[in-house]
Amino acid sequence: MENTSEVFPSDPTWSEEGSSRVPFWAYTREDLYKRELERLFYKGHWCYVGLEVEVPEPGDFKRTVVGERSVIMTRSTDGEIHVVENVCKHRGMRFCREKHGKAKELLCPYHQWSYALNGDLQGVPFRRGVKREGKVNGGMPADFNPADHGLTKLKVARRNGVVFASFDHDVEPFEEFLGPTILSYFDRVFDGRKLVLLGYRRQRIPGNWKLMQENIKDPYHPGLLHTWFSTFGLWRADNQSELKMDAHKRHAAMISTRGQGGKVEEVVTGLDSFKETMTVNDKRLLDIVHEDWWGKPTAVMTTIFPSVIIQQQVNSVSTRHIQPNGHGSFDFVWTHFGFADDTPEMHQRRLIQANLFGPAGFVSADDGEVIEWSQEGFEQNPSQKTLVEMGGRDTEDSPHMVTETLIRGMYAYWRRVMGE
Amino acid sequence: MMDFGSYHDLLDLYASYAATVDSADWENWPEFFLDDGTYRLQPRENHDRGLPLCLLALESKAMIRDRVYGVKETMYHDPYYQRHIVGTPRVLSVRLEGRREIFEAEANYLVVRTKRDGVTEVFNAGYYRDVIVRTGEGLKFKSRLCVYDTEMIPNSLIYPI
């Protein structure tokens, strides 16, 4: 029997079968969150770290995170890309403080231990002691072996200019991790073309990190919450759409082809967000030009569990990196890019369409807001449950978007891995 | 060198702009710009590295009007007050283009945000870098670039800086 009077159950269990009722405590418990870091971010999964174009030259580095662990992506002199944990093996300092830069080595300033760009320990001051008056003072013990004290190295996967890493060296190959279906949507954007970095946008969203995965596994909301999507038909229930998952149902692609928009009674009647007479004053905001590599769909939003979303919404492409910090907050880092063969017009078009996205975007600003409000609702009474039953209770792929199947699929996977 | 009358006009422009965006008078915000005027709000990391992406890149007065419509009608958000504290402008150049007087100026700004149930918090800190033209209707922005240090936006940014 559910005890509805108990707001903060002490040892809650997920009582129902299936994954269509998600307990609020799945978003509020710090112990569960730590287990998520262990099992989802640090073991058995590949996490996004960046684009190769962010470290184009030998010596370039970028500081980022895997889960909550600070890591550094470097390019060494042989052109290889390495990802190492940003924690000195001597006294545990997070020594790299710049977000990016160029360096010959990685140096911890405290006692000047230095590491090669691949993380190997190469310099320990006074390792053999200091000579004074014919006597050697101090020094490391004779059995100190620098080879044993390199920075923690992550396993690295590079595919067509994108870099993923894992603390788990037994993780399956990246291509198997994605599975053939999701890999094909990954390759649709990243087919080996040279990328051009356009820049970053960062926001701290006071909500559980899973809510952002869910937001991009939820095709039910965009045509309702987002006026620009409903009014201009960019993403709407009457669009031709498909929803696909990997075999584990952890990753997903939402595939949609833009409709004509306008007033189709069935999908816009009664919607506060639909603005029948709305037009844009500056048409460049919606100057959409079809690119050959899209194929038929005009938008594909791909969630790679647990750490990243790949956005292609018309001419705007980005990665969106989920960086959790506690059960109730995550940083969301957008890296917008283009392609080396973009015309100057396409370059400009991508920058203008970027106004729809990001922390101030005509479309995306709302997503951060609703995630904050969801978390507030969860925190005030974690004994309740969400109702994820649009389109049924199953977790199958779908030929339309009037369903929450992808969220259910993610929670079916989450329950298996988390043991809840 | 700028004469005192022009400097007074510049101070008045900055003060009026802040008063407009702090009083939720969104409809009047585009009126500070020329028809081909631009408004860009850019994280400092992109600006300093020469990366072109902005948080907002509104490329004309018409596009600025589109943002006003978004703020007023289409973007669901937690309502908040904002208040700008704008430093004394520093004039970088004064020149004539034909008979048009053009100034370049910059000023630091700090924006604090107060939500309905919250305490006041620092929301966005940065500087304006402006190109300003004297017109028959007073000084107007040819371009207003806001470069912000607060690269980590506290969730979302809705209203104009």
Coordinates of C-alpha atoms in Angstrom, one line a residue:
Chain A
M1 CA 0.0 0.0 0.0
E2 CA 1.3 3.4 -0.9
N3 CA 1.5 5.6 2.1
T4 CA 0.5 8.9 0.6
S5 CA 0.9 10.8 3.9
E6 CA 4.7 10.2 3.9
V7 CA 6.4 12.9 1.9
F8 CA 9.9 11.7 2.4
P9 CA 9.9 7.9 2.4
S10 CA 13.0 6.5 4.0
D11 CA 13.7 3.5 1.9
P12 CA 11.5 3.9 -1.2
T13 CA 11.1 1.2 -3.8
W14 CA 9.9 1.4 -7.4
S15 CA 6.8 -0.7 -6.9
E16 CA 5.2 -0.8 -10.3
E17 CA 6.3 -2.9 -13.3
G18 CA 7.5 -1.0 -16.3
S19 CA 8.7 2.5 -16.6
S20 CA 5.7 4.7 -17.2
R21 CA 5.5 6.0 -13.6
V22 CA 8.8 7.5 -12.5
P23 CA 9.1 8.2 -8.8
F24 CA 10.0 11.8 -8.0
W25 CA 12.7 10.5 -5.7
A26 CA 14.6 9.3 -8.8
Y27 CA 15.5 13.0 -9.2
T28 CA 16.0 14.0 -5.6
R29 CA 18.1 11.4 -3.8
E30 CA 21.8 12.1 -3.4
D31 CA 22.6 8.5 -2.8
L32 CA 21.0 7.5 -6.1
Y33 CA 22.8 10.3 -7.9
K34 CA 26.2 9.1 -6.6
R35 CA 25.3 5.6 -7.9
E36 CA 24.4 7.2 -11.3
L37 CA 27.8 8.7 -11.4
E38 CA 29.4 5.3 -10.7
R39 CA 27.3 3.2 -13.0
L40 CA 26.4 5.5 -15.8
F41 CA 29.2 8.1 -16.1
Y42 CA 32.2 6.3 -14.7
K43 CA 31.6 2.7 -15.8
G44 CA 30.3 0.9 -18.9
H45 CA 29.5 4.1 -20.9
W46 CA 31.3 6.5 -23.2
C47 CA 31.0 10.1 -22.3
Y48 CA 31.4 13.1 -24.6
V49 CA 34.5 15.3 -24.1
G50 CA 34.6 17.5 -27.2
L51 CA 35.4 18.0 -30.9
E52 CA 38.8 17.4 -32.3
V53 CA 38.7 20.9 -33.8
E54 CA 38.9 22.3 -30.3
V55 CA 42.4 21.0 -30.0
P56 CA 43.7 21.3 -33.6
E57 CA 47.4 21.6 -32.9
P58 CA 49.9 19.6 -30.8
G59 CA 50.0 21.0 -27.3
D60 CA 46.4 22.2 -27.4
F61 CA 44.3 21.3 -24.5
K62 CA 40.7 21.6 -23.4
R63 CA 39.5 21.2 -19.8
T64 CA 36.0 19.6 -19.4
V65 CA 34.3 16.9 -17.3
V66 CA 33.2 13.3 -17.4
G67 CA 30.4 13.2 -14.9
E68 CA 31.7 15.4 -12.1
R69 CA 35.4 14.4 -12.7
S70 CA 37.5 17.1 -14.2
V71 CA 39.4 15.9 -17.2
I72 CA 41.8 17.4 -19.8
M73 CA 41.7 16.5 -23.5
T74 CA 45.1 17.1 -25.1
R75 CA 46.7 16.6 -28.4
S76 CA 50.2 15.3 -28.2
T77 CA 53.0 15.9 -30.7
D78 CA 52.2 12.8 -32.6
G79 CA 48.7 14.1 -33.2
E80 CA 47.0 11.6 -30.9
I81 CA 44.3 12.8 -28.6
H82 CA 44.5 11.9 -24.9
V83 CA 42.0 12.4 -22.1
V84 CA 43.5 12.4 -18.5
E85 CA 42.0 13.1 -15.1
N86 CA 42.8 16.6 -13.9
V87 CA 44.1 15.4 -10.5
C88 CA 47.8 15.4 -9.6
K89 CA 49.0 12.0 -8.4
H90 CA 51.1 13.7 -5.6
R91 CA 48.6 15.6 -3.5
G92 CA 45.4 15.3 -5.4
M93 CA 45.3 18.8 -6.8
R94 CA 43.0 19.8 -9.6
F95 CA 45.9 21.6 -11.2
C96 CA 44.6 22.7 -14.6
R97 CA 42.6 25.9 -14.2
E98 CA 42.2 27.3 -17.7
K99 CA 39.4 26.1 -19.9
H100 CA 41.7 25.7 -22.9
G101 CA 45.2 26.6 -23.9
K102 CA 48.5 25.4 -25.3
A103 CA 51.2 23.7 -23.3
K104 CA 54.3 21.6 -23.7
E105 CA 53.5 19.6 -20.6
L106 CA 50.9 19.5 -17.8
L107 CA 52.3 21.1 -14.7
C108 CA 51.0 21.0 -11.2
P109 CA 52.2 24.2 -9.6
Y110 CA 52.2 23.0 -6.0
H111 CA 55.4 20.9 -6.1
Q112 CA 56.0 21.4 -9.8
W113 CA 55.3 17.8 -10.8
S114 CA 55.1 17.6 -14.6
Y115 CA 53.3 15.3 -16.9
A116 CA 53.6 14.7 -20.6
L117 CA 50.6 15.5 -22.7
N118 CA 49.6 11.8 -22.6
G119 CA 49.6 11.9 -18.8
D120 CA 52.9 10.1 -18.1
L121 CA 54.7 11.5 -15.1
Q122 CA 58.0 13.0 -16.3
G123 CA 59.3 15.3 -13.6
V124 CA 59.5 15.1 -9.8
P125 CA 61.6 17.9 -8.3
F126 CA 64.2 16.6 -5.8
R127 CA 63.3 13.0 -6.7
R128 CA 66.9 12.0 -6.0
G129 CA 67.3 14.4 -3.1
V130 CA 69.3 17.6 -2.7
K131 CA 73.0 17.5 -2.1
R132 CA 74.4 19.7 0.6
E133 CA 77.8 19.5 2.2
G134 CA 78.5 16.2 0.5
K135 CA 75.3 14.6 1.8
V136 CA 72.1 13.8 -0.1
N137 CA 69.1 15.0 1.7
G138 CA 65.6 13.6 1.1
G139 CA 64.5 12.3 -2.2
M140 CA 61.9 9.8 -3.1
P141 CA 62.2 6.2 -1.8
A142 CA 64.4 3.9 -4.1
D143 CA 61.4 2.0 -5.2
F144 CA 59.6 5.1 -6.5
N145 CA 58.8 4.4 -10.1
P146 CA 57.4 7.4 -12.2
A147 CA 55.7 4.9 -14.5
D148 CA 53.3 4.0 -11.7
H149 CA 52.2 7.6 -11.0
G150 CA 51.0 9.0 -14.3
L151 CA 47.7 10.9 -14.4
T152 CA 44.6 8.6 -14.6
K153 CA 44.2 7.9 -18.3
L154 CA 40.8 7.5 -19.9
K155 CA 40.1 5.3 -22.8
V156 CA 39.5 7.5 -25.8
A157 CA 37.2 7.0 -28.9
R158 CA 37.5 9.3 -31.9
R159 CA 34.9 9.1 -34.6
N160 CA 34.8 11.6 -37.4
G161 CA 36.1 14.5 -35.4
V162 CA 34.2 13.8 -32.1
V163 CA 35.9 12.6 -29.0
F164 CA 34.4 10.4 -26.3
A165 CA 36.2 9.0 -23.3
S166 CA 35.6 6.5 -20.5
F167 CA 37.3 5.8 -17.2
D168 CA 36.3 2.1 -17.8
H169 CA 38.9 0.5 -20.0
D170 CA 36.7 -2.5 -20.4
V171 CA 33.9 -0.5 -22.0
E172 CA 32.6 -1.9 -25.3
P173 CA 33.8 -0.3 -28.5
F174 CA 32.2 3.1 -29.2
E175 CA 30.4 1.9 -32.3
E176 CA 28.8 -1.0 -30.4
F177 CA 28.0 1.3 -27.6
L178 CA 25.9 3.4 -30.0
G179 CA 24.5 0.5 -31.9
P180 CA 23.9 0.6 -35.7
T181 CA 20.7 2.7 -35.7
I182 CA 22.1 5.6 -33.5
L183 CA 25.5 5.3 -35.2
S184 CA 23.8 6.0 -38.5
Y185 CA 22.3 9.3 -37.1
F186 CA 25.7 10.1 -35.5
D187 CA 27.4 9.7 -38.9
R188 CA 24.7 11.7 -40.6
V189 CA 26.1 14.8 -38.9
F190 CA 29.7 13.7 -38.4
D191 CA 30.6 12.0 -41.7
G192 CA 34.3 13.0 -41.5
R193 CA 33.9 16.5 -42.9
K194 CA 36.1 19.0 -41.3
L195 CA 34.3 21.0 -38.6
V196 CA 34.5 24.7 -37.8
L197 CA 34.1 25.7 -34.2
L198 CA 31.6 28.6 -33.9
G199 CA 31.7 29.0 -30.1
Y200 CA 30.1 28.1 -26.8
R201 CA 27.1 28.9 -24.6
R202 CA 26.9 27.7 -21.0
Q203 CA 24.0 27.6 -18.6
R204 CA 23.5 26.1 -15.1
I205 CA 20.1 24.5 -14.9
P206 CA 18.8 23.8 -11.4
G207 CA 17.4 20.4 -12.2
N208 CA 18.4 16.8 -12.2
W209 CA 20.6 15.9 -15.2
K210 CA 18.2 13.2 -16.4
L211 CA 15.5 15.8 -17.1
M212 CA 17.7 17.1 -20.0
Q213 CA 17.9 13.7 -21.5
E214 CA 14.2 13.4 -21.1
N215 CA 13.6 16.8 -22.7
I216 CA 15.2 15.6 -25.9
K217 CA 13.5 12.2 -25.7
D218 CA 10.1 13.9 -25.4
P219 CA 8.7 14.8 -28.8
Y220 CA 5.3 15.6 -27.2
H221 CA 6.4 19.0 -25.8
P222 CA 8.1 20.9 -28.6
G223 CA 5.0 21.7 -30.6
L224 CA 3.2 22.7 -27.4
L225 CA 5.7 24.6 -25.3
H226 CA 7.6 26.2 -28.1
T227 CA 5.6 28.8 -30.1
W228 CA 8.2 28.9 -32.8
F229 CA 7.9 25.2 -33.4
S230 CA 4.1 25.1 -33.3
T231 CA 3.5 28.2 -35.3
F232 CA 6.0 27.7 -38.0
G233 CA 5.6 23.9 -38.2
L234 CA 9.3 23.3 -37.4
W235 CA 8.4 20.5 -35.0
R236 CA 4.8 19.6 -34.5
A237 CA 2.5 16.6 -34.0
D238 CA 1.3 16.7 -37.6
N239 CA 4.9 16.5 -38.9
Q240 CA 6.1 13.2 -40.4
S241 CA 8.3 11.8 -37.7
E242 CA 10.0 8.7 -36.4
L243 CA 11.4 7.8 -33.0
K244 CA 14.2 5.2 -32.8
M245 CA 16.3 3.7 -30.1
D246 CA 19.4 1.5 -29.7
A247 CA 18.8 -2.1 -28.6
H248 CA 19.3 -1.1 -24.9
K249 CA 16.8 1.8 -25.3
R250 CA 19.3 4.2 -23.7
H251 CA 20.1 6.3 -26.8
A252 CA 17.5 7.7 -29.1
A253 CA 16.9 9.7 -32.3
M254 CA 13.9 11.9 -32.8
I255 CA 13.6 12.4 -36.6
S256 CA 11.2 14.9 -38.0
T257 CA 10.4 16.5 -41.3
R258 CA 9.2 20.1 -41.2
G259 CA 5.6 20.7 -42.1
Q260 CA 4.0 23.9 -43.5
G261 CA 2.9 25.2 -40.1
G262 CA -0.2 27.3 -39.9
K263 CA -3.6 26.5 -38.4
V264 CA -4.3 22.8 -38.5
E265 CA -7.2 22.5 -36.0
E266 CA -6.3 19.2 -34.6
V267 CA -2.8 20.1 -33.4
V268 CA -3.1 23.8 -32.5
T269 CA -6.7 24.4 -31.2
G270 CA -6.7 25.6 -27.7
L271 CA -2.9 26.1 -27.5
D272 CA -1.7 29.2 -25.8
S273 CA 1.6 28.9 -27.5
F274 CA 0.2 28.9 -31.1
K275 CA 0.1 32.4 -32.6
E276 CA -1.9 32.3 -35.8
T277 CA -1.0 35.7 -37.0
M278 CA 2.6 35.7 -35.9
T279 CA 5.2 36.5 -38.6
V280 CA 8.9 37.3 -38.2
N281 CA 9.9 40.8 -39.1
D282 CA 13.4 39.8 -40.1
K283 CA 13.0 36.7 -42.4
R284 CA 16.6 35.7 -41.8
L285 CA 15.6 34.1 -38.6
L286 CA 13.8 31.4 -40.6
D287 CA 15.8 31.5 -43.8
I288 CA 16.1 27.7 -43.9
V289 CA 18.1 26.2 -46.7
H290 CA 18.0 22.4 -47.2
E291 CA 21.4 20.7 -47.0
D292 CA 22.1 17.6 -49.0
W293 CA 23.4 15.6 -46.1
W294 CA 20.1 15.9 -44.2
G295 CA 18.3 13.6 -46.5
K296 CA 14.6 14.0 -46.0
P297 CA 14.4 14.9 -42.3
T298 CA 14.8 18.6 -41.4
A299 CA 15.6 17.9 -37.8
V300 CA 17.2 15.0 -36.0
M301 CA 17.8 15.2 -32.3
T302 CA 20.0 12.5 -31.0
T303 CA 20.4 11.7 -27.3
I304 CA 23.6 9.7 -26.4
F305 CA 23.2 8.4 -22.9
P306 CA 24.2 9.7 -20.4
S307 CA 26.2 12.8 -21.4
V308 CA 25.4 14.5 -24.7
I309 CA 22.8 15.5 -27.2
I310 CA 23.5 16.1 -30.9
Q311 CA 21.4 18.8 -32.3
Q312 CA 20.5 19.3 -36.0
Q313 CA 17.5 21.6 -36.2
V314 CA 17.4 22.9 -39.7
N315 CA 20.7 24.8 -40.3
S316 CA 21.7 24.9 -36.7
V317 CA 24.0 22.1 -35.4
S318 CA 25.5 21.7 -32.0
T319 CA 26.6 19.3 -29.3
R320 CA 25.0 19.9 -25.9
H321 CA 27.0 18.5 -23.1
I322 CA 25.4 17.5 -19.8
Q323 CA 27.7 18.1 -16.9
P324 CA 26.0 17.1 -13.6
N325 CA 26.9 18.8 -10.3
G326 CA 24.7 17.3 -7.6
H327 CA 21.3 15.6 -7.8
G328 CA 19.6 18.9 -8.4
S329 CA 21.8 20.8 -10.9
F330 CA 23.8 20.4 -14.1
D331 CA 25.7 22.6 -16.4
F332 CA 24.6 22.5 -20.0
V333 CA 27.3 23.4 -22.5
W334 CA 26.5 24.1 -26.1
T335 CA 29.2 23.8 -28.7
H336 CA 28.0 25.2 -32.0
F337 CA 29.8 24.3 -35.1
G338 CA 29.7 24.5 -38.9
F339 CA 31.5 22.7 -41.7
A340 CA 34.7 23.8 -43.5
D341 CA 32.9 23.8 -46.9
D342 CA 30.1 26.2 -45.7
T343 CA 29.6 29.2 -47.9
P344 CA 29.8 32.6 -46.1
E345 CA 26.0 32.7 -46.4
M346 CA 25.6 29.3 -44.7
H347 CA 28.1 30.4 -42.0
Q348 CA 26.0 33.5 -41.3
R349 CA 22.8 31.5 -41.5
R350 CA 24.0 29.1 -38.8
L351 CA 24.9 32.0 -36.6
I352 CA 21.5 33.6 -37.0
Q353 CA 19.5 30.4 -36.5
A354 CA 21.5 30.0 -33.3
N355 CA 19.2 32.6 -31.9
L356 CA 16.5 29.9 -31.6
F357 CA 18.7 27.8 -29.3
G358 CA 20.8 28.1 -26.2
P359 CA 20.1 29.7 -22.8
A360 CA 18.4 32.7 -24.4
G361 CA 17.0 31.0 -27.4
F362 CA 13.6 31.7 -28.8
V363 CA 12.9 28.0 -28.4
S364 CA 15.4 26.5 -25.9
A365 CA 15.2 29.1 -23.1
D366 CA 11.9 27.6 -22.1
D367 CA 13.4 24.1 -21.7
G368 CA 15.7 25.2 -18.9
E369 CA 12.9 27.0 -17.2
V370 CA 10.5 24.0 -17.2
I371 CA 13.3 21.7 -16.0
E372 CA 13.8 24.0 -13.0
W373 CA 10.1 24.0 -12.3
S374 CA 9.9 20.2 -12.5
Q375 CA 12.7 19.8 -10.0
E376 CA 10.9 22.2 -7.6
G377 CA 7.8 20.0 -7.9
F378 CA 9.9 16.8 -7.2
E379 CA 11.6 18.3 -4.2
Q380 CA 8.5 19.3 -2.4
N381 CA 7.1 15.8 -2.3
P382 CA 9.4 13.0 -3.5
S383 CA 6.8 10.3 -2.8
Q384 CA 4.8 11.2 -5.9
K385 CA 5.4 9.9 -9.4
T386 CA 5.4 11.3 -12.9
L387 CA 2.9 10.0 -15.5
V388 CA 4.7 9.0 -18.7
E389 CA 1.9 7.3 -20.6
M390 CA 1.4 9.3 -23.7
G391 CA 1.2 6.8 -26.5
G392 CA 0.9 3.9 -24.1
R393 CA 3.1 2.1 -21.6
D394 CA 5.4 0.3 -24.1
T395 CA 9.0 1.1 -25.0
E396 CA 9.0 0.4 -28.7
D397 CA 10.2 2.6 -31.6
S398 CA 7.4 4.8 -33.0
P399 CA 6.4 6.0 -36.5
H400 CA 4.9 9.2 -35.0
M401 CA 5.7 11.7 -32.2
V402 CA 2.6 11.6 -30.1
T403 CA 4.3 9.4 -27.5
E404 CA 6.7 9.3 -24.6
T405 CA 8.1 5.9 -25.5
L406 CA 11.7 7.2 -25.5
I407 CA 11.5 8.3 -21.9
R408 CA 10.0 5.0 -20.9
G409 CA 12.8 3.2 -22.8
M410 CA 15.4 5.3 -21.0
Y411 CA 13.9 4.4 -17.6
A412 CA 13.6 0.7 -18.5
Y413 CA 17.4 0.8 -19.1
W414 CA 18.0 2.9 -16.0
R415 CA 16.1 0.5 -13.8
R416 CA 18.2 -2.4 -15.1
V417 CA 21.6 -0.7 -14.6
M418 CA 20.7 1.0 -11.3
G419 CA 19.0 -2.0 -9.8
E420 CA 15.9 0.0 -8.8
Chain B
M1 CA 37.9 64.9 -27.9
M2 CA 34.2 65.1 -27.3
D3 CA 32.5 68.3 -26.2
F4 CA 30.5 68.4 -23.0
G5 CA 27.1 68.6 -24.8
S6 CA 27.9 65.4 -26.8
Y7 CA 29.1 63.7 -23.6
H8 CA 25.9 64.7 -21.9
D9 CA 23.9 63.2 -24.8
L10 CA 25.9 60.0 -24.5
L11 CA 25.2 59.7 -20.8
D12 CA 21.6 60.3 -21.5
L13 CA 21.5 57.6 -24.1
Y14 CA 23.1 55.1 -21.6
A15 CA 20.8 56.1 -18.8
S16 CA 17.6 56.0 -20.9
Y17 CA 18.5 52.6 -22.3
A18 CA 19.0 51.2 -18.8
A19 CA 15.8 52.8 -17.6
T20 CA 13.9 51.2 -20.6
V21 CA 15.2 47.7 -20.1
D22 CA 14.7 47.9 -16.3
S23 CA 11.1 49.0 -16.5
A24 CA 10.0 46.2 -18.8
D25 CA 9.2 48.8 -21.5
W26 CA 10.2 46.2 -24.2
E27 CA 8.3 48.0 -27.0
N28 CA 10.7 50.9 -26.7
W29 CA 13.9 48.9 -26.7
P30 CA 14.2 48.7 -30.5
E31 CA 13.9 52.5 -30.8
F32 CA 17.4 52.9 -29.5
F33 CA 18.7 51.3 -32.7
L34 CA 19.1 52.4 -36.3
D35 CA 17.1 50.4 -38.8
D36 CA 20.2 48.4 -39.7
G37 CA 21.5 48.5 -36.1
T38 CA 22.7 45.4 -34.5
Y39 CA 22.4 44.0 -30.9
R40 CA 24.8 41.2 -29.9
L41 CA 25.2 39.6 -26.5
Q42 CA 28.3 37.5 -26.5
P43 CA 30.1 35.4 -23.8
R44 CA 33.6 36.7 -23.2
E45 CA 35.3 33.4 -24.0
N46 CA 34.0 33.5 -27.5
H47 CA 34.8 37.2 -28.0
D48 CA 38.4 36.8 -26.6
R49 CA 39.1 33.7 -28.8
G50 CA 37.6 35.2 -32.0
L51 CA 34.8 32.7 -32.1
P52 CA 31.7 34.3 -33.7
L53 CA 28.9 32.7 -31.8
C54 CA 26.8 35.0 -29.6
L55 CA 24.1 34.2 -27.1
L56 CA 21.9 36.5 -29.1
A57 CA 22.8 38.0 -32.4
L58 CA 20.1 40.4 -33.6
E59 CA 21.1 41.7 -36.9
S60 CA 18.6 44.5 -37.5
K61 CA 16.0 46.6 -35.8
A62 CA 13.4 44.2 -37.3
M63 CA 15.1 41.3 -35.6
I64 CA 15.3 43.2 -32.4
R65 CA 11.5 43.6 -32.7
D66 CA 11.2 39.9 -33.1
R67 CA 13.0 39.4 -29.8
V68 CA 10.5 41.8 -28.2
Y69 CA 7.6 39.6 -29.4
G70 CA 9.4 36.6 -28.0
V71 CA 9.9 38.2 -24.6
K72 CA 6.3 39.4 -24.5
E73 CA 4.4 36.6 -26.1
T74 CA 6.2 33.4 -26.8
M75 CA 8.9 32.5 -24.2
Y76 CA 7.6 30.8 -21.1
H77 CA 9.8 31.9 -18.2
D78 CA 10.0 32.7 -14.6
P79 CA 9.2 36.4 -14.3
Y80 CA 11.9 38.6 -12.8
Y81 CA 12.9 42.2 -12.3
Q82 CA 16.2 43.3 -13.6
R83 CA 18.3 46.3 -12.7
H84 CA 21.3 47.6 -14.6
I85 CA 24.1 49.5 -13.0
V86 CA 26.1 51.1 -15.8
G87 CA 29.5 52.6 -15.3
T88 CA 30.7 55.9 -16.7
P89 CA 31.2 55.6 -20.4
R90 CA 34.6 55.8 -21.9
V91 CA 34.8 57.4 -25.3
L92 CA 37.0 55.6 -27.6
S93 CA 36.7 57.7 -30.8
V94 CA 34.7 60.5 -32.3
R95 CA 34.6 60.9 -36.1
L96 CA 32.5 62.3 -38.9
E97 CA 31.3 60.1 -41.8
G98 CA 30.0 62.7 -44.3
R99 CA 28.0 64.9 -42.0
R100 CA 27.1 62.1 -39.6
E101 CA 28.8 62.2 -36.2
I102 CA 29.9 58.7 -35.0
F103 CA 31.1 57.8 -31.5
E104 CA 32.6 54.6 -30.3
A105 CA 32.2 54.2 -26.5
E106 CA 32.2 51.5 -23.9
A107 CA 31.0 51.1 -20.4
N108 CA 30.9 48.4 -17.7
Y109 CA 27.6 47.0 -16.6
L110 CA 26.2 44.9 -13.9
V111 CA 22.7 43.4 -14.0
V112 CA 21.0 42.1 -10.9
R113 CA 18.0 39.8 -11.1
T114 CA 15.2 39.5 -8.6
K115 CA 12.6 36.7 -9.0
R116 CA 9.2 36.9 -7.4
D117 CA 10.1 34.6 -4.5
G118 CA 13.8 35.1 -4.4
V119 CA 16.5 37.3 -3.2
T120 CA 18.4 39.7 -5.5
E121 CA 21.4 38.0 -7.2
V122 CA 24.1 39.1 -9.6
F123 CA 22.8 38.0 -13.0
N124 CA 25.1 39.2 -15.7
A125 CA 28.3 41.3 -15.6
G126 CA 30.2 42.6 -18.6
Y127 CA 30.8 45.6 -20.8
Y128 CA 29.0 47.4 -23.6
R129 CA 31.1 48.2 -26.7
D130 CA 29.0 50.6 -28.9
V131 CA 29.0 52.4 -32.2
I132 CA 26.6 55.4 -31.9
V133 CA 25.4 57.7 -34.6
R134 CA 23.8 61.1 -34.2
T135 CA 20.5 61.3 -36.1
G136 CA 17.7 63.8 -36.3
E137 CA 16.0 61.9 -33.5
G138 CA 19.0 61.9 -31.2
L139 CA 21.8 59.3 -30.7
K140 CA 21.1 55.8 -31.9
F141 CA 23.1 52.6 -31.8
K142 CA 24.6 51.4 -35.0
S143 CA 25.8 48.5 -33.0
R144 CA 25.6 47.5 -29.3
L145 CA 27.8 44.6 -28.3
C146 CA 27.5 43.3 -24.8
V147 CA 30.4 41.1 -23.8
Y148 CA 29.7 39.3 -20.6
D149 CA 32.0 37.7 -18.0
T150 CA 29.2 35.7 -16.6
E151 CA 29.7 32.8 -19.1
M152 CA 27.7 30.5 -17.0
I153 CA 24.2 31.8 -17.4
P154 CA 22.0 31.2 -14.3
N155 CA 19.5 28.9 -16.3
S156 CA 18.1 31.3 -18.9
L157 CA 18.3 34.9 -20.0
I158 CA 15.1 36.3 -21.4
Y159 CA 15.1 40.1 -21.2
P160 CA 17.5 42.4 -23.0
I161 CA 20.8 43.4 -21.3

